[in-house]
GROMACS .gro file of C-alpha atoms in nm:
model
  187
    1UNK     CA    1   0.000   0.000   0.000
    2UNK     CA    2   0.278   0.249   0.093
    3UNK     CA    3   0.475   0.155  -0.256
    4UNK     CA    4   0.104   0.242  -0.442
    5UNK     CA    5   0.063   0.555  -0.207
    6UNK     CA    6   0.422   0.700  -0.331
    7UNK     CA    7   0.379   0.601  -0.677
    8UNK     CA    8   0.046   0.820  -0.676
    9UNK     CA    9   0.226   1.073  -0.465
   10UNK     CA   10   0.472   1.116  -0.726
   11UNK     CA   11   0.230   1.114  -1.006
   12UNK     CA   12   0.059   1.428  -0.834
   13UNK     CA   13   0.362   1.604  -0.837
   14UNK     CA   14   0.484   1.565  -1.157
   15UNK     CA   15   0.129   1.710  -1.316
   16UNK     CA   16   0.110   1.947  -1.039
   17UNK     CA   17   0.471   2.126  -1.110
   18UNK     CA   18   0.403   2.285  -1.441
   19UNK     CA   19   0.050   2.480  -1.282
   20UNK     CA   20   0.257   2.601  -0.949
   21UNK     CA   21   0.512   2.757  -1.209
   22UNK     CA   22   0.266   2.925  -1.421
   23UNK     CA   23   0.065   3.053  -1.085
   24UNK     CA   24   0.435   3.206  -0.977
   25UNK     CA   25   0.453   3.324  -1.290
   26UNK     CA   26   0.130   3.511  -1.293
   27UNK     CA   27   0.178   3.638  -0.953
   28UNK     CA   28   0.514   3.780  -1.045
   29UNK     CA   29   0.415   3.922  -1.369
   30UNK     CA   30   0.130   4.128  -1.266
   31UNK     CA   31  -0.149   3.908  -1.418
   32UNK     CA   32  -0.092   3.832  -1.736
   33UNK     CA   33  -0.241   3.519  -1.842
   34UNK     CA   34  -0.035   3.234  -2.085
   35UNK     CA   35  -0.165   3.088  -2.353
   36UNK     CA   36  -0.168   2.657  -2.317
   37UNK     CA   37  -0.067   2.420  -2.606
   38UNK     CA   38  -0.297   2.127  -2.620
   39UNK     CA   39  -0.196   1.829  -2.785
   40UNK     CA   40  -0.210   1.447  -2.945
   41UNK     CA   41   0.085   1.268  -3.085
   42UNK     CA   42   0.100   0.904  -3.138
   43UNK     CA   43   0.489   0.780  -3.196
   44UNK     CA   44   0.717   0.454  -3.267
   45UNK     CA   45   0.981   0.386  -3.086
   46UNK     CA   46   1.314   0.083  -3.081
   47UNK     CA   47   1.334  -0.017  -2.769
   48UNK     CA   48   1.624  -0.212  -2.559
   49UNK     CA   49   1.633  -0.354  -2.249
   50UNK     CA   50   1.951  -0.382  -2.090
   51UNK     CA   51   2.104  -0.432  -1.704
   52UNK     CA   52   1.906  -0.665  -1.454
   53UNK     CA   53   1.730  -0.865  -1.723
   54UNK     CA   54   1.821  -1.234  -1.819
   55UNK     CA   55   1.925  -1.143  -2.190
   56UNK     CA   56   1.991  -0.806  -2.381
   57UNK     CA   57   1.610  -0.783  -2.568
   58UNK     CA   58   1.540  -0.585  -2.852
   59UNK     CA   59   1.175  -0.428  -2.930
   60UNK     CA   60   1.018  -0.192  -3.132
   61UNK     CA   61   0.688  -0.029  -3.088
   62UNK     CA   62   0.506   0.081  -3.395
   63UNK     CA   63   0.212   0.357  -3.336
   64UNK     CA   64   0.238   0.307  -2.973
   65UNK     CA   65   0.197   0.481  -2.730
   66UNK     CA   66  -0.061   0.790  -2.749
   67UNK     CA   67   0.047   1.110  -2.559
   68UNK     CA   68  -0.205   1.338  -2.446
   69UNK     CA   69  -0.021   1.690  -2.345
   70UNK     CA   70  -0.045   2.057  -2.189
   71UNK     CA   71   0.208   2.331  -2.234
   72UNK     CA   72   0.203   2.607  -2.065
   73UNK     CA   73   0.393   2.913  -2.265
   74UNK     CA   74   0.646   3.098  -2.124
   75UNK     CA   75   0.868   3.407  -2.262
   76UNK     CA   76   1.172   3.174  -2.321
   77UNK     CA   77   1.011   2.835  -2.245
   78UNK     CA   78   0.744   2.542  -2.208
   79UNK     CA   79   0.623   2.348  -1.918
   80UNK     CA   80   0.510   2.059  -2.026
   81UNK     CA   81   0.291   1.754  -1.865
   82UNK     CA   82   0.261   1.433  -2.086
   83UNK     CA   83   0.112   1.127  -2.005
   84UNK     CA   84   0.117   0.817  -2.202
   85UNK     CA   85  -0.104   0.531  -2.158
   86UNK     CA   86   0.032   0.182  -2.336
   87UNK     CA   87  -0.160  -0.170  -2.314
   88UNK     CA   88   0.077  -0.486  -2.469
   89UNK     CA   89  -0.143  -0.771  -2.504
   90UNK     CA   90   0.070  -1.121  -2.585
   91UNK     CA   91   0.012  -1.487  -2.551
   92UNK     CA   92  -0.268  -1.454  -2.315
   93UNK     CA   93  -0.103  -1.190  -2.070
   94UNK     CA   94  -0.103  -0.823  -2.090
   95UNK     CA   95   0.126  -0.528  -1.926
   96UNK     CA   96   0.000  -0.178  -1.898
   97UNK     CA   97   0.164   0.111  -1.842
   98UNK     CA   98   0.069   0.454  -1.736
   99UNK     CA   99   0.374   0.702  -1.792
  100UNK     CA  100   0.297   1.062  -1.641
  101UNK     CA  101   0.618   1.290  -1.701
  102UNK     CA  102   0.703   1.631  -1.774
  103UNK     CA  103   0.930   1.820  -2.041
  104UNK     CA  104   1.063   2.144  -2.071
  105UNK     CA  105   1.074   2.321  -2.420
  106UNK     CA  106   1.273   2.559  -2.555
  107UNK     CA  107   1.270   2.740  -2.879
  108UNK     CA  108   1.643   2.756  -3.052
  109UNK     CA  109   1.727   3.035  -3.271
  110UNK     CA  110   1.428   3.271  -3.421
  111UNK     CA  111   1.196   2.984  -3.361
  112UNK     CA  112   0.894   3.084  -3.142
  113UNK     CA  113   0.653   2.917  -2.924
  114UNK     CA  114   0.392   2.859  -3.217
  115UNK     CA  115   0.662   2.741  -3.508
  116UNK     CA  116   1.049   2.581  -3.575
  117UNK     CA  117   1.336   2.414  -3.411
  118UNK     CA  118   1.309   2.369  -3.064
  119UNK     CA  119   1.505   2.118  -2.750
  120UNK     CA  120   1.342   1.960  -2.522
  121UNK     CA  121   1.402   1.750  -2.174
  122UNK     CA  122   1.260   1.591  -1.886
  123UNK     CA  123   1.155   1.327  -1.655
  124UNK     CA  124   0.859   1.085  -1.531
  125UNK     CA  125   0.777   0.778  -1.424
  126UNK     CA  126   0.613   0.465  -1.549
  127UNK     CA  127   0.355   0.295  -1.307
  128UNK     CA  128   0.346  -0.084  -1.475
  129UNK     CA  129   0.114  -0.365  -1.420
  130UNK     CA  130   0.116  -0.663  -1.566
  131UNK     CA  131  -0.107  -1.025  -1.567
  132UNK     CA  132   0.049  -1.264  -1.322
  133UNK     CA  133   0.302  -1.032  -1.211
  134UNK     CA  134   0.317  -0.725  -0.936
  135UNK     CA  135   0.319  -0.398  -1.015
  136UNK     CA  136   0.604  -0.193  -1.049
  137UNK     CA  137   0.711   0.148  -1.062
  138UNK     CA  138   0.998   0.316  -1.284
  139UNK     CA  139   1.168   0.671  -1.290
  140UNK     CA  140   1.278   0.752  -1.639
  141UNK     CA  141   1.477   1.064  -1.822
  142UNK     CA  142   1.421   1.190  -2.163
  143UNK     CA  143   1.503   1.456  -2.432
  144UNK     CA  144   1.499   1.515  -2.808
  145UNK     CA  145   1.494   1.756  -3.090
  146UNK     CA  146   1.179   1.866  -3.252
  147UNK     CA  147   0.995   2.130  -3.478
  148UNK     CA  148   0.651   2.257  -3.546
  149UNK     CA  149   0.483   2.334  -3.816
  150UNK     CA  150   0.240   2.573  -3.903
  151UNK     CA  151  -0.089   2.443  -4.004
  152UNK     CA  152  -0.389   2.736  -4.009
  153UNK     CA  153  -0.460   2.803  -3.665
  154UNK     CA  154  -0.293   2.478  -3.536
  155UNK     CA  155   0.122   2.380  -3.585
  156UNK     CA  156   0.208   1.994  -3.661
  157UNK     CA  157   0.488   1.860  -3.402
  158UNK     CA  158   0.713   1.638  -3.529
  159UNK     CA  159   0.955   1.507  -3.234
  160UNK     CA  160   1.272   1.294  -3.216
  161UNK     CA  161   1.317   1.130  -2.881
  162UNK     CA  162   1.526   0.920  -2.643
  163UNK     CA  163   1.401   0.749  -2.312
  164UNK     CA  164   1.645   0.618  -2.039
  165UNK     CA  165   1.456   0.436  -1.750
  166UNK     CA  166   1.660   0.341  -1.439
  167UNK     CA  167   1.647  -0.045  -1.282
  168UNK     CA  168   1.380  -0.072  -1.004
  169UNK     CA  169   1.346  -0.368  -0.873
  170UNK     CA  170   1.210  -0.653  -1.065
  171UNK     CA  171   1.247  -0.406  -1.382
  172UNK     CA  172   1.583  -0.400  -1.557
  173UNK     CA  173   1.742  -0.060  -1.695
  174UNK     CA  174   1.659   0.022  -2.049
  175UNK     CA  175   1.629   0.295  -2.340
  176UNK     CA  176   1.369   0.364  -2.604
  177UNK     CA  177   1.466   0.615  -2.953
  178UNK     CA  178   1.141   0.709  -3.076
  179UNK     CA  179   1.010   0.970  -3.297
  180UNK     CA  180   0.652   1.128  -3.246
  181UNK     CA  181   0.443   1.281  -3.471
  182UNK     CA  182   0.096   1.493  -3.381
  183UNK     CA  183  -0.095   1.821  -3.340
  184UNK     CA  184  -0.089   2.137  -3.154
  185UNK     CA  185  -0.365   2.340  -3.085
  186UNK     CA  186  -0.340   2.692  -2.833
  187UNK     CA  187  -0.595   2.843  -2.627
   0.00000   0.00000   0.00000
């Protein structure tokens, strides 16, 4: 119960951060408002699984998983919270995975918040459960190099990515290079 109660814990927090900062931000700035980034990408992704597993695996992940997201504009940079939800389904078992984390984004160059080149980074952690098996919690890192793309009043985001996730427990160390593809829309 305690392991479930921290795992939520940290979940709060990491969705939690992004609408402290803009609330500071407001407070600080004398009211002005920012404008939020709303967002659906769907991605693939190569994935391998490395220390505190039996072999070195390979796997790959095609249109898997969908990311819901909110940014929250800044001057010189996003907050971002993503979550991810993923259901595997093989030989009778199944693993889900719920992956809140969140990114920072920063336009490079004379890109702006709406269009171009811009970094990102961040962190989060996957709550897994699968058939026959405990549940488990991971902390992960991440970054990658994306652009958007005007599109009328909305941008297409096209994102390169890579995942490191620590060893917890039962669950062995690992990395994931993905790319992500979706659609921006701002209040």
């Amino acid at each position: 119960m305690r392991k479930v109660t921290g795992s939520l814990l940290a979940a709060v927090a990491l969705v939690a951060l992004p609408h402290m900062a803009v609330a500071q931000r407001r407070a600080a700035g004398g009211g002005g408002g920012a404008k939020n980034e709303f967002g659906v990408d769907v991605g693939a992704a190569f994935g391998h699984v490395g220390s505190g597993w039996a072999a070195d695996c390979g796997t790959f992940e095609p249109g898997t998983p969908v990311d819901l997201r909110v940014g929250f504009v800044g001057r010189s940079m996003s907050i971002e919270p993503r979550v991810t939800l993923s259901y595997l389904s093989q030989g009778g078992g199944h693993v889900l995975l719920f992956t809140p984390d969140v990114n920072f984004l920063k336009p490079m160059g004379r890109s702006t918040q709406h269009k171009g080149l811009y970094l990102t980074a961040g962190a989060g952690v996957s709550f897994i459960s699968a058939s026959g098996a405990s549940s488990a919690n991971q902390f992960s890192i991440n970054g990658g190099v994306g652009t958007r793309m005007p599109f009328e009043d909305a941008a297409w985001r096209l994102e390169g990515f890579f995942r490191y996730s620590f060893q917890s427990g039962p669950l062995a160390s690992g990395y994931n290079l993905g790319v992500r593809a979706g659609l921006s829309l701002w209040r």
